[in-house]
Each structure stands twice: as C-alpha cells, then as structure tokens.
Short mmCIF file of C-alpha atoms and ligand atoms in Angstrom, two decimals:
data_model
loop_
_atom_site.label_atom_id
_atom_site.label_comp_id
_atom_site.label_asym_id
_atom_site.label_seq_id
_atom_site.Cartn_x
_atom_site.Cartn_y
_atom_site.Cartn_z
CA UNK U 835 55.18 -25.21 -21.50
CA UNK U 836 53.55 -26.51 -18.33
CA UNK U 837 54.68 -29.94 -17.13
CA UNK U 838 51.80 -32.12 -15.98
CA UNK U 839 51.76 -34.69 -13.22
CA UNK U 840 48.51 -36.65 -12.97
CA UNK U 841 47.57 -38.59 -9.83
CA UNK U 842 45.10 -41.48 -10.11
CA UNK U 843 43.86 -44.38 -8.02
CA UNK U 844 41.87 -46.58 -10.39
CA UNK U 845 40.12 -46.30 -13.77
CA UNK U 846 41.73 -43.07 -14.85
CA UNK U 847 39.13 -42.00 -17.41
CA UNK U 848 39.63 -38.32 -16.57
CA UNK U 849 43.38 -38.80 -17.01
CA UNK U 850 42.60 -40.42 -20.36
CA UNK U 851 40.51 -37.43 -21.41
CA UNK U 852 43.32 -35.02 -20.54
CA UNK U 853 45.99 -37.09 -22.30
CA UNK U 854 43.73 -37.55 -25.35
CA UNK U 855 43.17 -33.79 -25.59
CA UNK U 856 46.93 -33.17 -25.39
CA UNK U 857 47.63 -35.83 -28.01
CA UNK U 858 45.04 -34.27 -30.30
CA UNK U 859 46.80 -30.92 -30.00
CA UNK U 860 43.93 -29.31 -28.06
CA UNK U 861 46.12 -28.29 -25.08
CA UNK U 862 49.26 -27.15 -26.86
CA UNK U 863 50.96 -25.74 -23.78
CA UNK U 864 50.72 -28.93 -21.67
CA UNK U 865 53.39 -31.60 -21.54
CA UNK U 866 52.46 -34.80 -19.67
CA UNK U 867 55.45 -35.91 -17.61
CA UNK U 868 54.22 -38.55 -15.20
CA UNK U 869 51.18 -40.43 -13.93
CA UNK U 870 51.41 -41.53 -10.30
CA UNK U 871 49.11 -44.00 -8.53
CA UNK U 872 48.76 -45.16 -4.94
CA UNK U 873 47.33 -48.41 -6.32
CA UNK U 874 49.47 -50.82 -8.33
CA UNK U 875 46.34 -52.26 -9.98
CA UNK U 876 44.96 -48.94 -11.22
CA UNK U 877 43.70 -49.57 -14.78
CA UNK U 878 44.74 -46.06 -15.76
CA UNK U 879 48.44 -46.89 -15.37
CA UNK U 880 48.35 -49.17 -18.41
CA UNK U 881 46.38 -46.58 -20.38
CA UNK U 882 48.96 -43.90 -19.59
CA UNK U 883 51.93 -45.98 -20.64
CA UNK U 884 50.53 -48.06 -23.50
CA UNK U 885 48.11 -45.62 -25.15
CA UNK U 886 50.09 -42.44 -24.53
CA UNK U 887 53.66 -43.48 -23.70
CA UNK U 888 53.63 -41.47 -20.48
CA UNK U 889 55.88 -42.58 -17.60
CA UNK U 890 54.09 -44.08 -14.62
CA UNK U 891 55.00 -44.65 -11.03
CA UNK U 892 53.30 -46.49 -8.18
CA UNK U 893 53.80 -45.14 -4.68
CA UNK U 894 52.24 -47.38 -2.06
CA UNK U 895 51.07 -45.83 1.15
CA UNK U 896 51.24 -48.77 3.52
CA UNK U 897 53.04 -47.92 6.73
CA UNK U 898 53.60 -44.29 5.75
CA UNK U 899 52.21 -41.25 7.49
CA UNK U 900 50.31 -38.89 5.20
CA UNK U 901 53.10 -36.33 5.30
CA UNK U 902 55.78 -38.90 4.48
CA UNK U 903 53.71 -40.30 1.62
CA UNK U 904 53.30 -36.82 0.20
CA UNK U 905 57.05 -36.14 0.52
CA UNK U 906 57.61 -39.18 -1.71
CA UNK U 907 55.09 -37.84 -4.18
CA UNK U 908 56.77 -34.45 -4.28
CA UNK U 909 60.14 -36.15 -4.89
CA UNK U 910 58.68 -38.28 -7.72
CA UNK U 911 57.02 -35.27 -9.32
CA UNK U 912 60.17 -33.18 -9.08
CA UNK U 913 62.24 -36.02 -10.52
CA UNK U 914 59.84 -35.93 -13.48
CA UNK U 915 60.39 -32.16 -13.71
CA UNK U 916 56.97 -31.24 -12.36
CA UNK U 917 57.77 -28.34 -10.03
CA UNK U 918 55.83 -25.43 -8.59
CA UNK U 919 57.37 -22.98 -11.06
CA UNK U 920 56.81 -25.01 -14.22
CA UNK U 921 54.17 -27.57 -13.40
CA UNK U 922 50.59 -28.53 -12.70
CA UNK U 923 49.35 -31.45 -10.63
CA UNK U 924 45.98 -32.91 -11.64
CA UNK U 925 44.13 -35.07 -9.16
CA UNK U 926 42.02 -37.38 -11.30
CA UNK U 927 40.19 -39.84 -9.12
CA UNK U 928 43.05 -39.85 -6.61
CA UNK U 929 41.44 -41.39 -3.54
CA UNK U 930 43.67 -39.87 -0.88
CA UNK U 931 43.47 -36.66 1.03
CA UNK U 932 46.64 -34.73 0.44
CA UNK U 933 48.58 -33.08 3.24
CA UNK U 934 48.70 -29.32 3.90
CA UNK U 935 52.45 -29.54 3.13
CA UNK U 936 51.75 -30.86 -0.38
CA UNK U 937 49.09 -28.19 -0.91
CA UNK U 938 51.51 -25.50 0.25
CA UNK U 939 54.36 -26.84 -1.92
CA UNK U 940 52.22 -26.71 -5.06
CA UNK U 941 50.19 -23.69 -4.00
CA UNK U 942 47.39 -23.08 -6.55
CA UNK U 943 49.09 -25.52 -8.90
CA UNK U 944 46.87 -28.48 -8.02
CA UNK U 945 43.52 -29.12 -9.70
CA UNK U 946 40.83 -31.63 -8.76
CA UNK U 947 37.61 -32.78 -10.34
CA UNK U 948 34.55 -33.55 -8.24
CA UNK U 949 31.33 -35.22 -9.47
CA UNK U 950 28.90 -32.68 -8.02
CA UNK U 951 28.19 -28.96 -8.12
CA UNK U 952 30.32 -27.77 -5.23
CA UNK U 953 29.87 -26.59 -2.57
CA UNK U 954 27.02 -29.12 -2.57
CA UNK U 955 27.91 -32.73 -1.85
CA UNK U 956 31.66 -32.70 -1.16
CA UNK U 957 33.45 -35.90 -0.15
CA UNK U 958 32.69 -39.44 -1.15
CA UNK U 959 29.64 -40.74 -3.07
CA UNK U 960 28.73 -37.29 -4.32
CA UNK U 961 26.30 -38.72 -6.92
CA UNK U 962 24.45 -40.75 -4.26
CA UNK U 963 24.34 -37.70 -1.98
CA UNK U 964 22.71 -35.72 -4.82
CA UNK U 965 20.10 -38.42 -5.51
CA UNK U 966 19.32 -38.91 -1.82
CA UNK U 967 18.88 -35.15 -1.36
CA UNK U 968 16.49 -34.96 -4.31
CA UNK U 969 18.22 -32.26 -6.32
CA UNK U 970 17.04 -31.93 -9.93
CA UNK U 971 20.34 -30.71 -11.35
CA UNK U 972 23.84 -31.95 -10.58
CA UNK U 973 27.13 -31.96 -12.47
CA UNK U 974 30.84 -31.65 -11.97
CA UNK U 975 33.30 -29.08 -10.69
CA UNK U 976 36.94 -28.53 -11.52
CA UNK U 977 38.63 -26.54 -8.76
CA UNK U 978 41.97 -25.56 -7.30
CA UNK U 979 42.92 -27.61 -4.28
CA UNK U 980 43.30 -25.88 -0.94
CA UNK U 981 43.56 -27.26 2.60
CA UNK U 982 39.92 -28.33 2.81
CA UNK U 983 38.04 -31.21 1.21
CA UNK U 984 36.73 -30.21 -2.24
CA UNK U 985 36.74 -26.58 -1.10
CA UNK U 986 39.18 -24.61 -3.28
CA UNK U 987 38.42 -21.87 -5.84
CA UNK U 988 36.10 -23.13 -8.59
CA UNK U 989 37.43 -23.01 -12.15
CA UNK U 990 34.46 -24.37 -14.04
CA UNK U 991 31.31 -26.38 -13.61
CA UNK U 992 29.10 -28.37 -15.97
CA UNK U 993 25.52 -29.33 -15.19
CA UNK U 994 23.41 -32.38 -15.96
CA UNK U 995 19.77 -33.13 -15.09
CA UNK U 996 18.96 -35.67 -12.39
CA UNK U 997 16.08 -37.70 -13.81
CA UNK U 998 13.33 -39.76 -12.22
CA UNK U 999 14.57 -43.28 -11.56
CA UNK U 1000 18.28 -42.35 -11.66
CA UNK U 1001 20.60 -44.68 -9.76
CA UNK U 1002 24.01 -43.69 -8.48
CA UNK U 1003 25.44 -45.42 -11.58
CA UNK U 1004 23.24 -43.77 -14.18
CA UNK U 1005 23.81 -40.33 -12.73
CA UNK U 1006 27.56 -40.96 -12.39
CA UNK U 1007 27.76 -41.94 -16.07
CA UNK U 1008 25.90 -38.78 -17.16
CA UNK U 1009 28.18 -36.62 -15.02
CA UNK U 1010 31.32 -38.43 -16.22
CA UNK U 1011 30.64 -37.37 -19.84
CA UNK U 1012 30.77 -33.78 -18.66
CA UNK U 1013 33.87 -34.42 -16.53
CA UNK U 1014 35.68 -35.54 -19.67
CA UNK U 1015 34.91 -32.19 -21.31
CA UNK U 1016 35.49 -29.99 -18.30
CA UNK U 1017 38.83 -31.27 -17.04
CA UNK U 1018 40.79 -30.85 -20.28
CA UNK U 1019 39.24 -27.41 -20.67
CA UNK U 1020 40.37 -26.37 -17.20
CA UNK U 1021 43.88 -27.69 -17.84
CA UNK U 1022 43.95 -25.66 -21.07
CA UNK U 1023 42.90 -22.49 -19.22
CA UNK U 1024 45.60 -23.04 -16.60
CA UNK U 1025 48.37 -23.77 -19.10
CA UNK U 1026 47.48 -20.67 -21.07
CA UNK U 1027 47.78 -18.53 -17.94
CA UNK U 1028 44.11 -17.60 -18.15
CA UNK U 1029 43.22 -18.24 -14.50
CA UNK U 1030 43.80 -15.65 -11.79
CA UNK U 1031 42.94 -16.49 -8.23
CA UNK U 1032 41.88 -13.73 -5.84
CA UNK U 1033 40.76 -15.01 -2.45
CA UNK U 1034 38.39 -17.82 -3.20
CA UNK U 1035 37.48 -16.57 -6.66
CA UNK U 1036 39.20 -18.02 -9.74
CA UNK U 1037 38.77 -15.41 -12.45
CA UNK U 1038 38.95 -16.40 -16.09
CA UNK U 1039 41.04 -13.93 -18.09
C1 GRF W 347 35.39 -39.20 -11.11
O1 GRF W 347 34.01 -39.27 -10.98
C2 GRF W 347 35.93 -37.97 -10.44
O2 GRF W 347 35.04 -36.89 -10.47
C3 GRF W 347 36.10 -38.42 -9.01
O3 GRF W 347 36.52 -39.77 -9.11
C4 GRF W 347 36.09 -40.31 -10.35
C5 GRF W 347 37.32 -40.81 -11.03
O4 GRF W 347 37.06 -41.47 -12.24
N1 GRF W 347 37.01 -37.56 -8.31
P1 GRF W 347 38.23 -41.80 -13.25
O5 GRF W 347 39.29 -42.60 -12.46
O6 GRF W 347 38.78 -40.51 -13.74
O7 GRF W 347 37.61 -42.61 -14.33
#
C-alpha cells in the first residue's frame, strides 16, 4: 500500500476526486492518511473529514521561513506515516512553493496538478495566460515535482478546446472536469508502480 498525504489550500475539488476514487475502490493500492492545509478556512478540510473520514491538519505559515514551514509539514506527514519509502504527497491546489529540502526529502514522491498543458503557462492564472495568448487547445498536466515551478517530469495530460468567448472561469471549469479524471489516474499509476522516471521523462510501464 502507498500512504497518501494531500496538501490543499482552498476548495479541494481535486482532493475530493482522489478520495472519491479511492472510496469507490478505483485506486486499491492507495491509503489516504492525512490532508494538510496552510489555510484554516480551506473548504476541502471539511470535505476530507466529514465525507471521507480522513484526518486533517492545519499548518499556518505566518512568521515561518519556507524551510521551517516545510520541516513542520514533513513532521506532520511522517507522524501520519507518509514517508519517502511508503508514501506519496499530492499537491492539490496547494498555493505555496515548496522548498528544495522538501522536494529532496520526498524525491519523485510528490505529484502536482497544473491547469495548463505544461511547459506552456506555468505559474499562477494559467487559464488566463492561455486565453490571453490565444491558444486553441489547453488542458491540464499531472507531473512530478522537482525544484522548479511546474517543471517536473510529466505523467499525463488531458486536453480541452479553448472556444470563442471563453472567460477565465469558463475555461477553468472545462479544464477542471479533466483534472478530476487525470489526477486519480496518475495516483493509480504511481501506486501500482507503473511510473519510471529517467531524466525528465516519466515512462509509463
Ligand atoms: C486547480 O485548478 C489545480 O489545477 C490548481 O489549483 C486548482 C485547485 O482546485 N493547481 P481545487 O482546490 O482542487 O478545487
């Protein structure tokens, strides 16, 4: 079994899609252990505990340096038995950049989802970036996390059309539907040992 720690900052709909897939028996090798948020008001915290009975923890960042914050996160994850040798950390709308120390600790055991087809439009407001650039296709990317911003090996991508008259909101909603399919699928691949990373390529076995 792979023990999952999920990090969120707000709505947590991607977390919900992962936990729903696990509950439905679609990711049999994943065991959700903890959901951590940097925001005490994150709606996803209630969803995790009330809908799925998963433990939650809030770690506030005020007054902490990035490295010290991340040390607290590592401690909370390890306390919940999410460790580099048995675990997977899923960033699901976690609105903080994580430190190189955290990335190194959980080397190639951290996944993220991004609402664009990387390497296009990394960073914030990816959907708006796509609209403003005028691309006709966008989508989402699930990738391993490395030291850069949205730059690690790509596990899978799903596309959606960008249509005339799209706003940031309408495009985000269309992409989100695909995110909710893609993230659980990537977690399943990881937990089944079907991903092998060589350099920047994540091969599917
Ligand atoms: C998603 O669009 C995700 O791609 C991005 O942040 C958003 C989080 O949404 N990283 P939610 O909290 O999972 O609903």
